[in-house]
Amino acid sequence: MARRILVTSALPYANGPIHLGHMVEYIQTDIWARFQRLRGNECYYVCADDAHGTPIMLKARERGVEPEQLIEEMATSHQADFADFLIAFDRYYSTHSEENRHFAELIYQRLEAGGHIERHTIEQLYDPGEGMFLPDRYIKGTCPRCGAAEQYGDSCEACGATYTPAELRDPVSVISGERPEVRESEHFFFRLADFEALLRQWASTEHLQPEIINKLNEWFEAGLRDWDISRDAPYFGFRIPGTDDKYFYVWLDAPIGYMASFRRLADERGIDFDAFWSAERADETELYHFIGKDIAYFHTLFWPAMLHGAGYRTPTAVYCHGFLTVNGQKMSKSRGTFITARTYLDHLDPEYLRYYTAAKLSDSVEDIDLSFDDFVQRVNADVVGKLVNIASRCAGFITKRCDGQLADRLRAPDLFRTFTASAERIADLYERREYARAVREIMQLADQANQYIDAEKPWELAKDPEQLGAVQEIGTVGLNLFRVLVVYIKPIMPQLAADAEAFLDIPALDWSSVQSPLLGHTINRFKPLKTRIDPQHVEAIVEASKESLGGEPAQEREPKGRLAEDPIDETITIDDFAKLDLRVAEVRVAETVEGADKLLRLELDLGGETRQVFAGVRQAYSPEQLIGKQVVCVANLKPRKMRFGTSEGMVLCAGPGGEDLWVVGPDAGAEPGMRVK
């Protein structure tokens, strides 16, 4: 029986362009939604622009336009970027909509009627020149703990302290530069603690990842605090019913945008809205939110509590992902690695980033890295050198020697069955968001297909006219294996799949298509499906990103923490040690490094993710001794760019060094990717 599924991604904020850090989430969600549709499930994917709040109001004022004009321009830009990255939303909407106003007011009124809203008078900093209360991030001053200047009103970047804006020394308004004054204002608070029992029960592995559950337990132990859901005028958003100058805080109506966007879609298509949101009918459908780990607090505490308190269903699951780093570091404008979606699209095929992102993603909340060198190598080797290569090798023989006609029989039925037998295993990996492992399985099958063609040598047989039947059968096997792989890669690379379907002259493939071979069929002339990445295109993206700053690269802010001449404390605590992510890895490739006497280049399999590591073990081990060996790898070590390439981890060793060095291995029975405790 087909499942009924609603999927959402977090709403991008409508005051700036989409960048590659954003795209990780939308690619991850889109792959999952496309997979569900390929499996025959009823799956809807909705999203919207997050269009309210003080930053948008101030940005519009700065540009001399109304907020409505600003968010309309951003909506057009965002939707163009998503469309060109092949993100297949069923509906993309805006939180500045009548549907969103309706549900925000309805949920608030139901929570108030249930006794879950309280009013308190609080003190805030007020900018008299601008005539507005200041959000924490619009106040700067001197840290009350360490004395660092130019710190924001909620936390210190130098010492990490958190505090209230009133505690800042010498505070000034970021907007006007004037000193703010303390004023009182009545605010509305949501009693989150009323739902602690519900949230504790909901916070299970059925709904959340283990890392997020651990974080929720910390919040439970610290005590759930009331949540301020109101903001004072002037504010761009929805006014709270029954008030003249109070507005819903943007974080109240932002997740409600999921409901509003789906309401719009339901009205357009005649979908039963209540089947997906009613608490009484929660067993009929599934609701999934894909978000970044930085907004887990709102989506795993406030959102399910609000929904439950207003009589709606809670999410089936909330899936969090980590951040994107570029070349091992945070995205940086001065280095040209703060890359907008449009800058990337101006130079490269969007499916290359979709593929690379998928090859890095797992079901965890760990950060992933976009290493430009690895990006070029992996796309060229996997997509072009392995997958597309199968079709290009076989198509010529079929079109030139056999008039485009596939054979009537399958020459290697056992090999074909090996490919089709992988369907459920790969489907399970997609379902569990283990995309990196799915990609690895697909590419291993691509290797087998290429090995088959190499072994059969159709180019040799084609020299003998009497062997043309064999050539046709070999090409038919190759193209059928390629067709199966196209089904498996289709959620990740939908345009490649569409082009392959046109080349094979077949209807759109779904997941069940892999079971029956394509025989006695005429194909079209082959056109290159993908071409290799020229590294110069990547360099052009970096340069264009630098230019987008408007001239000279911005100077990186000097660190405000420990000075270079300060002594370093050589000891660590158990908390420091706990930060290490130790994983079991299997050495798949080991080779010497030209120009390095001590290094071996290793390719490690961490349970579906491949890492390149340069290890200083050449004096103790030959490459042959390490291939197939299980080792322990520090998986969250910052990648290091070396002149030989980028090292993406560290292999643990013991011993004094040189020849007396032993690679640390796990106990028997360990599997790649398993955590080492």
PDB file of N, CA and C in Angstrom, residues 370-455:
ATOM      1  N   LEU A 370      33.088  20.413   1.506  1.00  0.00           N
ATOM      2  CA  LEU A 370      33.230  20.507   0.050  1.00  0.00           C
ATOM      3  C   LEU A 370      34.692  20.808  -0.232  1.00  0.00           C
ATOM      4  N   SER A 371      35.446  19.763  -0.521  1.00  0.00           N
ATOM      5  CA  SER A 371      36.851  19.918  -0.909  1.00  0.00           C
ATOM      6  C   SER A 371      36.890  20.032  -2.424  1.00  0.00           C
ATOM      7  N   PHE A 372      37.347  21.166  -2.926  1.00  0.00           N
ATOM      8  CA  PHE A 372      37.316  21.392  -4.372  1.00  0.00           C
ATOM      9  C   PHE A 372      38.100  20.330  -5.137  1.00  0.00           C
ATOM     10  N   ASP A 373      39.279  19.960  -4.617  1.00  0.00           N
ATOM     11  CA  ASP A 373      40.083  18.937  -5.296  1.00  0.00           C
ATOM     12  C   ASP A 373      39.332  17.612  -5.347  1.00  0.00           C
ATOM     13  N   ASP A 374      38.756  17.233  -4.211  1.00  0.00           N
ATOM     14  CA  ASP A 374      38.016  15.975  -4.143  1.00  0.00           C
ATOM     15  C   ASP A 374      36.761  16.049  -5.000  1.00  0.00           C
ATOM     16  N   PHE A 375      36.111  17.195  -5.016  1.00  0.00           N
ATOM     17  CA  PHE A 375      34.910  17.408  -5.827  1.00  0.00           C
ATOM     18  C   PHE A 375      35.190  17.127  -7.304  1.00  0.00           C
ATOM     19  N   VAL A 376      36.237  17.732  -7.833  1.00  0.00           N
ATOM     20  CA  VAL A 376      36.582  17.539  -9.240  1.00  0.00           C
ATOM     21  C   VAL A 376      36.931  16.081  -9.503  1.00  0.00           C
ATOM     22  N   GLN A 377      37.770  15.511  -8.629  1.00  0.00           N
ATOM     23  CA  GLN A 377      38.221  14.130  -8.840  1.00  0.00           C
ATOM     24  C   GLN A 377      37.060  13.142  -8.765  1.00  0.00           C
ATOM     25  N   ARG A 378      36.176  13.334  -7.784  1.00  0.00           N
ATOM     26  CA  ARG A 378      35.107  12.355  -7.586  1.00  0.00           C
ATOM     27  C   ARG A 378      34.071  12.414  -8.698  1.00  0.00           C
ATOM     28  N   VAL A 379      33.692  13.621  -9.112  1.00  0.00           N
ATOM     29  CA  VAL A 379      32.715  13.740 -10.191  1.00  0.00           C
ATOM     30  C   VAL A 379      33.288  13.183 -11.489  1.00  0.00           C
ATOM     31  N   ASN A 380      34.512  13.557 -11.802  1.00  0.00           N
ATOM     32  CA  ASN A 380      35.123  13.089 -13.047  1.00  0.00           C
ATOM     33  C   ASN A 380      35.295  11.573 -13.054  1.00  0.00           C
ATOM     34  N   ALA A 381      35.718  11.024 -11.909  1.00  0.00           N
ATOM     35  CA  ALA A 381      35.970   9.584 -11.842  1.00  0.00           C
ATOM     36  C   ALA A 381      34.678   8.783 -11.793  1.00  0.00           C
ATOM     37  N   ASP A 382      33.726   9.206 -10.962  1.00  0.00           N
ATOM     38  CA  ASP A 382      32.513   8.416 -10.744  1.00  0.00           C
ATOM     39  C   ASP A 382      31.458   8.649 -11.826  1.00  0.00           C
ATOM     40  N   VAL A 383      31.023   9.893 -11.953  1.00  0.00           N
ATOM     41  CA  VAL A 383      29.907  10.194 -12.849  1.00  0.00           C
ATOM     42  C   VAL A 383      30.300   9.997 -14.308  1.00  0.00           C
ATOM     43  N   VAL A 384      31.460  10.579 -14.682  1.00  0.00           N
ATOM     44  CA  VAL A 384      31.880  10.508 -16.081  1.00  0.00           C
ATOM     45  C   VAL A 384      32.653   9.229 -16.362  1.00  0.00           C
ATOM     46  N   GLY A 385      33.662   8.951 -15.524  1.00  0.00           N
ATOM     47  CA  GLY A 385      34.552   7.824 -15.801  1.00  0.00           C
ATOM     48  C   GLY A 385      33.942   6.459 -15.573  1.00  0.00           C
ATOM     49  N   LYS A 386      32.941   6.372 -14.710  1.00  0.00           N
ATOM     50  CA  LYS A 386      32.323   5.075 -14.417  1.00  0.00           C
ATOM     51  C   LYS A 386      30.914   4.966 -15.016  1.00  0.00           C
ATOM     52  N   LEU A 387      29.997   5.810 -14.525  1.00  0.00           N
ATOM     53  CA  LEU A 387      28.584   5.646 -14.886  1.00  0.00           C
ATOM     54  C   LEU A 387      28.323   5.957 -16.358  1.00  0.00           C
ATOM     55  N   VAL A 388      28.598   7.181 -16.779  1.00  0.00           N
ATOM     56  CA  VAL A 388      28.320   7.575 -18.164  1.00  0.00           C
ATOM     57  C   VAL A 388      29.176   6.773 -19.135  1.00  0.00           C
ATOM     58  N   ASN A 389      30.344   6.377 -18.677  1.00  0.00           N
ATOM     59  CA  ASN A 389      31.259   5.613 -19.527  1.00  0.00           C
ATOM     60  C   ASN A 389      30.643   4.304 -20.016  1.00  0.00           C
ATOM     61  N   ILE A 390      29.790   3.693 -19.201  1.00  0.00           N
ATOM     62  CA  ILE A 390      29.146   2.436 -19.602  1.00  0.00           C
ATOM     63  C   ILE A 390      28.317   2.649 -20.863  1.00  0.00           C
ATOM     64  N   ALA A 391      27.495   3.704 -20.839  1.00  0.00           N
ATOM     65  CA  ALA A 391      26.629   3.971 -21.986  1.00  0.00           C
ATOM     66  C   ALA A 391      27.434   4.368 -23.216  1.00  0.00           C
ATOM     67  N   SER A 392      28.432   5.230 -23.024  1.00  0.00           N
ATOM     68  CA  SER A 392      29.198   5.704 -24.181  1.00  0.00           C
ATOM     69  C   SER A 392      29.994   4.571 -24.819  1.00  0.00           C
ATOM     70  N   ARG A 393      30.445   3.594 -24.025  1.00  0.00           N
ATOM     71  CA  ARG A 393      31.219   2.467 -24.561  1.00  0.00           C
ATOM     72  C   ARG A 393      30.337   1.526 -25.388  1.00  0.00           C
ATOM     73  N   CYS A 394      29.097   1.353 -24.930  1.00  0.00           N
ATOM     74  CA  CYS A 394      28.221   0.364 -25.579  1.00  0.00           C
ATOM     75  C   CYS A 394      27.395   0.945 -26.722  1.00  0.00           C
ATOM     76  N   ALA A 395      27.056   2.238 -26.610  1.00  0.00           N
ATOM     77  CA  ALA A 395      26.132   2.823 -27.580  1.00  0.00           C
ATOM     78  C   ALA A 395      26.676   2.787 -29.000  1.00  0.00           C
ATOM     79  N   GLY A 396      27.981   3.045 -29.139  1.00  0.00           N
ATOM     80  CA  GLY A 396      28.565   3.081 -30.476  1.00  0.00           C
ATOM     81  C   GLY A 396      28.417   1.763 -31.210  1.00  0.00           C
ATOM     82  N   PHE A 397      28.653   0.660 -30.518  1.00  0.00           N
ATOM     83  CA  PHE A 397      28.535  -0.655 -31.152  1.00  0.00           C
ATOM     84  C   PHE A 397      27.092  -0.935 -31.584  1.00  0.00           C
ATOM     85  N   ILE A 398      26.137  -0.546 -30.722  1.00  0.00           N
ATOM     86  CA  ILE A 398      24.733  -0.821 -31.034  1.00  0.00           C
ATOM     87  C   ILE A 398      24.245   0.044 -32.198  1.00  0.00           C
ATOM     88  N   THR A 399      24.591   1.331 -32.194  1.00  0.00           N
ATOM     89  CA  THR A 399      24.080   2.226 -33.242  1.00  0.00           C
ATOM     90  C   THR A 399      24.810   2.038 -34.573  1.00  0.00           C
ATOM     91  N   LYS A 400      26.120   1.847 -34.529  1.00  0.00           N
ATOM     92  CA  LYS A 400      26.891   1.767 -35.765  1.00  0.00           C
ATOM     93  C   LYS A 400      26.863   0.374 -36.392  1.00  0.00           C
ATOM     94  N   ARG A 401      26.900  -0.647 -35.549  1.00  0.00           N
ATOM     95  CA  ARG A 401      27.003  -2.019 -36.070  1.00  0.00           C
ATOM     96  C   ARG A 401      25.671  -2.751 -36.110  1.00  0.00           C
ATOM     97  N   CYS A 402      24.702  -2.283 -35.309  1.00  0.00           N
ATOM     98  CA  CYS A 402      23.458  -3.055 -35.174  1.00  0.00           C
ATOM     99  C   CYS A 402      22.224  -2.199 -35.446  1.00  0.00           C
ATOM    100  N   ASP A 403      22.389  -1.079 -36.120  1.00  0.00           N
ATOM    101  CA  ASP A 403      21.273  -0.195 -36.472  1.00  0.00           C
ATOM    102  C   ASP A 403      20.464   0.248 -35.255  1.00  0.00           C
ATOM    103  N   GLY A 404      21.139   0.376 -34.104  1.00  0.00           N
ATOM    104  CA  GLY A 404      20.466   0.830 -32.891  1.00  0.00           C
ATOM    105  C   GLY A 404      19.587  -0.202 -32.226  1.00  0.00           C
ATOM    106  N   GLN A 405      19.665  -1.452 -32.691  1.00  0.00           N
ATOM    107  CA  GLN A 405      18.769  -2.495 -32.192  1.00  0.00           C
ATOM    108  C   GLN A 405      19.449  -3.297 -31.091  1.00  0.00           C
ATOM    109  N   LEU A 406      18.786  -3.393 -29.934  1.00  0.00           N
ATOM    110  CA  LEU A 406      19.281  -4.243 -28.859  1.00  0.00           C
ATOM    111  C   LEU A 406      18.983  -5.704 -29.175  1.00  0.00           C
ATOM    112  N   ALA A 407      19.774  -6.593 -28.589  1.00  0.00           N
ATOM    113  CA  ALA A 407      19.588  -8.031 -28.799  1.00  0.00           C
ATOM    114  C   ALA A 407      18.278  -8.503 -28.175  1.00  0.00           C
ATOM    115  N   ASP A 408      17.832  -9.673 -28.619  1.00  0.00           N
ATOM    116  CA  ASP A 408      16.579 -10.238 -28.110  1.00  0.00           C
ATOM    117  C   ASP A 408      16.780 -11.062 -26.844  1.00  0.00           C
ATOM    118  N   ARG A 409      18.037 -11.296 -26.497  1.00  0.00           N
ATOM    119  CA  ARG A 409      18.286 -12.085 -25.277  1.00  0.00           C
ATOM    120  C   ARG A 409      19.385 -11.419 -24.457  1.00  0.00           C
ATOM    121  N   LEU A 410      19.428 -11.822 -23.182  1.00  0.00           N
ATOM    122  CA  LEU A 410      20.404 -11.257 -22.262  1.00  0.00           C
ATOM    123  C   LEU A 410      21.567 -12.230 -22.126  1.00  0.00           C
ATOM    124  N   ARG A 411      22.735 -11.807 -22.554  1.00  0.00           N
ATOM    125  CA  ARG A 411      23.911 -12.677 -22.605  1.00  0.00           C
ATOM    126  C   ARG A 411      24.432 -13.041 -21.204  1.00  0.00           C
ATOM    127  N   ALA A 412      24.258 -12.142 -20.237  1.00  0.00           N
ATOM    128  CA  ALA A 412      24.786 -12.372 -18.881  1.00  0.00           C
ATOM    129  C   ALA A 412      23.664 -12.197 -17.861  1.00  0.00           C
ATOM    130  N   PRO A 413      22.713 -13.144 -17.819  1.00  0.00           N
ATOM    131  CA  PRO A 413      21.563 -12.978 -16.920  1.00  0.00           C
ATOM    132  C   PRO A 413      21.946 -12.942 -15.445  1.00  0.00           C
ATOM    133  N   ASP A 414      22.993 -13.680 -15.061  1.00  0.00           N
ATOM    134  CA  ASP A 414      23.397 -13.686 -13.651  1.00  0.00           C
ATOM    135  C   ASP A 414      23.913 -12.322 -13.215  1.00  0.00           C
ATOM    136  N   LEU A 415      24.666 -11.676 -14.088  1.00  0.00           N
ATOM    137  CA  LEU A 415      25.168 -10.343 -13.764  1.00  0.00           C
ATOM    138  C   LEU A 415      24.011  -9.356 -13.659  1.00  0.00           C
ATOM    139  N   PHE A 416      23.058  -9.473 -14.564  1.00  0.00           N
ATOM    140  CA  PHE A 416      21.888  -8.592 -14.508  1.00  0.00           C
ATOM    141  C   PHE A 416      21.124  -8.800 -13.201  1.00  0.00           C
ATOM    142  N   ARG A 417      20.983 -10.053 -12.774  1.00  0.00           N
ATOM    143  CA  ARG A 417      20.279 -10.334 -11.516  1.00  0.00           C
ATOM    144  C   ARG A 417      21.047  -9.790 -10.319  1.00  0.00           C
ATOM    145  N   THR A 418      22.380  -9.790 -10.403  1.00  0.00           N
ATOM    146  CA  THR A 418      23.178  -9.190  -9.329  1.00  0.00           C
ATOM    147  C   THR A 418      22.836  -7.715  -9.175  1.00  0.00           C
ATOM    148  N   PHE A 419      22.675  -7.036 -10.310  1.00  0.00           N
ATOM    149  CA  PHE A 419      22.333  -5.615 -10.274  1.00  0.00           C
ATOM    150  C   PHE A 419      20.932  -5.398  -9.723  1.00  0.00           C
ATOM    151  N   THR A 420      19.965  -6.173 -10.202  1.00  0.00           N
ATOM    152  CA  THR A 420      18.585  -5.958  -9.758  1.00  0.00           C
ATOM    153  C   THR A 420      18.386  -6.384  -8.305  1.00  0.00           C
ATOM    154  N   ALA A 421      19.207  -7.325  -7.838  1.00  0.00           N
ATOM    155  CA  ALA A 421      19.093  -7.775  -6.445  1.00  0.00           C
ATOM    156  C   ALA A 421      19.496  -6.683  -5.461  1.00  0.00           C
ATOM    157  N   SER A 422      20.190  -5.649  -5.938  1.00  0.00           N
ATOM    158  CA  SER A 422      20.614  -4.551  -5.069  1.00  0.00           C
ATOM    159  C   SER A 422      19.512  -3.531  -4.833  1.00  0.00           C
ATOM    160  N   ALA A 423      18.389  -3.667  -5.528  1.00  0.00           N
ATOM    161  CA  ALA A 423      17.349  -2.628  -5.490  1.00  0.00           C
ATOM    162  C   ALA A 423      16.845  -2.361  -4.073  1.00  0.00           C
ATOM    163  N   GLU A 424      16.515  -3.415  -3.336  1.00  0.00           N
ATOM    164  CA  GLU A 424      15.949  -3.200  -2.005  1.00  0.00           C
ATOM    165  C   GLU A 424      17.004  -2.709  -1.022  1.00  0.00           C
ATOM    166  N   ARG A 425      18.225  -3.167  -1.167  1.00  0.00           N
ATOM    167  CA  ARG A 425      19.295  -2.706  -0.275  1.00  0.00           C
ATOM    168  C   ARG A 425      19.552  -1.212  -0.486  1.00  0.00           C
ATOM    169  N   ILE A 426      19.623  -0.781  -1.746  1.00  0.00           N
ATOM    170  CA  ILE A 426      19.842   0.638  -2.031  1.00  0.00           C
ATOM    171  C   ILE A 426      18.626   1.459  -1.620  1.00  0.00           C
ATOM    172  N   ALA A 427      17.433   0.908  -1.820  1.00  0.00           N
ATOM    173  CA  ALA A 427      16.218   1.604  -1.389  1.00  0.00           C
ATOM    174  C   ALA A 427      16.226   1.829   0.121  1.00  0.00           C
ATOM    175  N   ASP A 428      16.666   0.840   0.864  1.00  0.00           N
ATOM    176  CA  ASP A 428      16.728   0.974   2.321  1.00  0.00           C
ATOM    177  C   ASP A 428      17.711   2.071   2.726  1.00  0.00           C
ATOM    178  N   LEU A 429      18.820   2.185   1.998  1.00  0.00           N
ATOM    179  CA  LEU A 429      19.794   3.239   2.299  1.00  0.00           C
ATOM    180  C   LEU A 429      19.213   4.615   2.006  1.00  0.00           C
ATOM    181  N   TYR A 430      18.510   4.762   0.906  1.00  0.00           N
ATOM    182  CA  TYR A 430      17.837   6.036   0.624  1.00  0.00           C
ATOM    183  C   TYR A 430      16.823   6.363   1.720  1.00  0.00           C
ATOM    184  N   GLU A 431      16.034   5.378   2.078  1.00  0.00           N
ATOM    185  CA  GLU A 431      15.000   5.589   3.092  1.00  0.00           C
ATOM    186  C   GLU A 431      15.610   6.094   4.393  1.00  0.00           C
ATOM    187  N   ARG A 432      16.767   5.550   4.761  1.00  0.00           N
ATOM    188  CA  ARG A 432      17.412   5.927   6.027  1.00  0.00           C
ATOM    189  C   ARG A 432      18.350   7.123   5.871  1.00  0.00           C
ATOM    190  N   ARG A 433      18.326   7.751   4.695  1.00  0.00           N
ATOM    191  CA  ARG A 433      19.135   8.940   4.400  1.00  0.00           C
ATOM    192  C   ARG A 433      20.628   8.639   4.431  1.00  0.00           C
ATOM    193  N   GLU A 434      20.983   7.411   4.184  1.00  0.00           N
ATOM    194  CA  GLU A 434      22.389   7.011   4.101  1.00  0.00           C
ATOM    195  C   GLU A 434      22.831   7.128   2.643  1.00  0.00           C
ATOM    196  N   TYR A 435      22.818   8.358   2.146  1.00  0.00           N
ATOM    197  CA  TYR A 435      23.083   8.568   0.729  1.00  0.00           C
ATOM    198  C   TYR A 435      24.511   8.189   0.350  1.00  0.00           C
ATOM    199  N   ALA A 436      25.468   8.467   1.214  1.00  0.00           N
ATOM    200  CA  ALA A 436      26.863   8.157   0.890  1.00  0.00           C
ATOM    201  C   ALA A 436      27.038   6.659   0.654  1.00  0.00           C
ATOM    202  N   ARG A 437      26.384   5.852   1.467  1.00  0.00           N
ATOM    203  CA  ARG A 437      26.487   4.405   1.296  1.00  0.00           C
ATOM    204  C   ARG A 437      25.754   3.951   0.033  1.00  0.00           C
ATOM    205  N   ALA A 438      24.628   4.603  -0.276  1.00  0.00           N
ATOM    206  CA  ALA A 438      23.911   4.274  -1.519  1.00  0.00           C
ATOM    207  C   ALA A 438      24.778   4.587  -2.732  1.00  0.00           C
ATOM    208  N   VAL A 439      25.428   5.753  -2.710  1.00  0.00           N
ATOM    209  CA  VAL A 439      26.315   6.124  -3.818  1.00  0.00           C
ATOM    210  C   VAL A 439      27.451   5.124  -3.958  1.00  0.00           C
ATOM    211  N   ARG A 440      27.984   4.701  -2.849  1.00  0.00           N
ATOM    212  CA  ARG A 440      29.074   3.727  -2.902  1.00  0.00           C
ATOM    213  C   ARG A 440      28.616   2.420  -3.536  1.00  0.00           C
ATOM    214  N   GLU A 441      27.426   1.959  -3.171  1.00  0.00           N
ATOM    215  CA  GLU A 441      26.888   0.722  -3.764  1.00  0.00           C
ATOM    216  C   GLU A 441      26.695   0.893  -5.268  1.00  0.00           C
ATOM    217  N   ILE A 442      26.155   2.040  -5.664  1.00  0.00           N
ATOM    218  CA  ILE A 442      25.899   2.288  -7.085  1.00  0.00           C
ATOM    219  C   ILE A 442      27.205   2.289  -7.864  1.00  0.00           C
ATOM    220  N   MET A 443      28.226   2.925  -7.342  1.00  0.00           N
ATOM    221  CA  MET A 443      29.503   3.003  -8.049  1.00  0.00           C
ATOM    222  C   MET A 443      30.248   1.662  -8.055  1.00  0.00           C
ATOM    223  N   GLN A 444      30.039   0.863  -7.040  1.00  0.00           N
ATOM    224  CA  GLN A 444      30.615  -0.486  -7.068  1.00  0.00           C
ATOM    225  C   GLN A 444      29.977  -1.310  -8.187  1.00  0.00           C
ATOM    226  N   LEU A 445      28.675  -1.155  -8.373  1.00  0.00           N
ATOM    227  CA  LEU A 445      28.012  -1.840  -9.484  1.00  0.00           C
ATOM    228  C   LEU A 445      28.506  -1.296 -10.825  1.00  0.00           C
ATOM    229  N   ALA A 446      28.714   0.021 -10.906  1.00  0.00           N
ATOM    230  CA  ALA A 446      29.250   0.607 -12.138  1.00  0.00           C
ATOM    231  C   ALA A 446      30.624   0.018 -12.456  1.00  0.00           C
ATOM    232  N   ASP A 447      31.427  -0.201 -11.426  1.00  0.00           N
ATOM    233  CA  ASP A 447      32.731  -0.848 -11.630  1.00  0.00           C
ATOM    234  C   ASP A 447      32.550  -2.237 -12.237  1.00  0.00           C
ATOM    235  N   GLN A 448      31.566  -2.995 -11.716  1.00  0.00           N
ATOM    236  CA  GLN A 448      31.331  -4.341 -12.229  1.00  0.00           C
ATOM    237  C   GLN A 448      30.900  -4.310 -13.696  1.00  0.00           C
ATOM    238  N   ALA A 449      30.077  -3.329 -14.048  1.00  0.00           N
ATOM    239  CA  ALA A 449      29.636  -3.215 -15.443  1.00  0.00           C
ATOM    240  C   ALA A 449      30.821  -2.925 -16.361  1.00  0.00           C
ATOM    241  N   ASN A 450      31.684  -2.017 -15.946  1.00  0.00           N
ATOM    242  CA  ASN A 450      32.855  -1.698 -16.763  1.00  0.00           C
ATOM    243  C   ASN A 450      33.824  -2.881 -16.844  1.00  0.00           C
ATOM    244  N   GLN A 451      33.929  -3.624 -15.741  1.00  0.00           N
ATOM    245  CA  GLN A 451      34.789  -4.812 -15.752  1.00  0.00           C
ATOM    246  C   GLN A 451      34.256  -5.864 -16.718  1.00  0.00           C
ATOM    247  N   TYR A 452      32.940  -6.002 -16.787  1.00  0.00           N
ATOM    248  CA  TYR A 452      32.334  -6.947 -17.728  1.00  0.00           C
ATOM    249  C   TYR A 452      32.687  -6.572 -19.166  1.00  0.00           C
ATOM    250  N   ILE A 453      32.543  -5.287 -19.486  1.00  0.00           N
ATOM    251  CA  ILE A 453      32.854  -4.837 -20.851  1.00  0.00           C
ATOM    252  C   ILE A 453      34.329  -5.042 -21.160  1.00  0.00           C
ATOM    253  N   ASP A 454      35.188  -4.738 -20.177  1.00  0.00           N
ATOM    254  CA  ASP A 454      36.623  -4.940 -20.376  1.00  0.00           C
ATOM    255  C   ASP A 454      36.943  -6.409 -20.656  1.00  0.00           C
ATOM    256  N   ALA A 455      36.279  -7.297 -19.914  1.00  0.00           N
ATOM    257  CA  ALA A 455      36.558  -8.731 -20.072  1.00  0.00           C
ATOM    258  C   ALA A 455      36.057  -9.263 -21.411  1.00  0.00           C
TER     259      ALA A 455
END
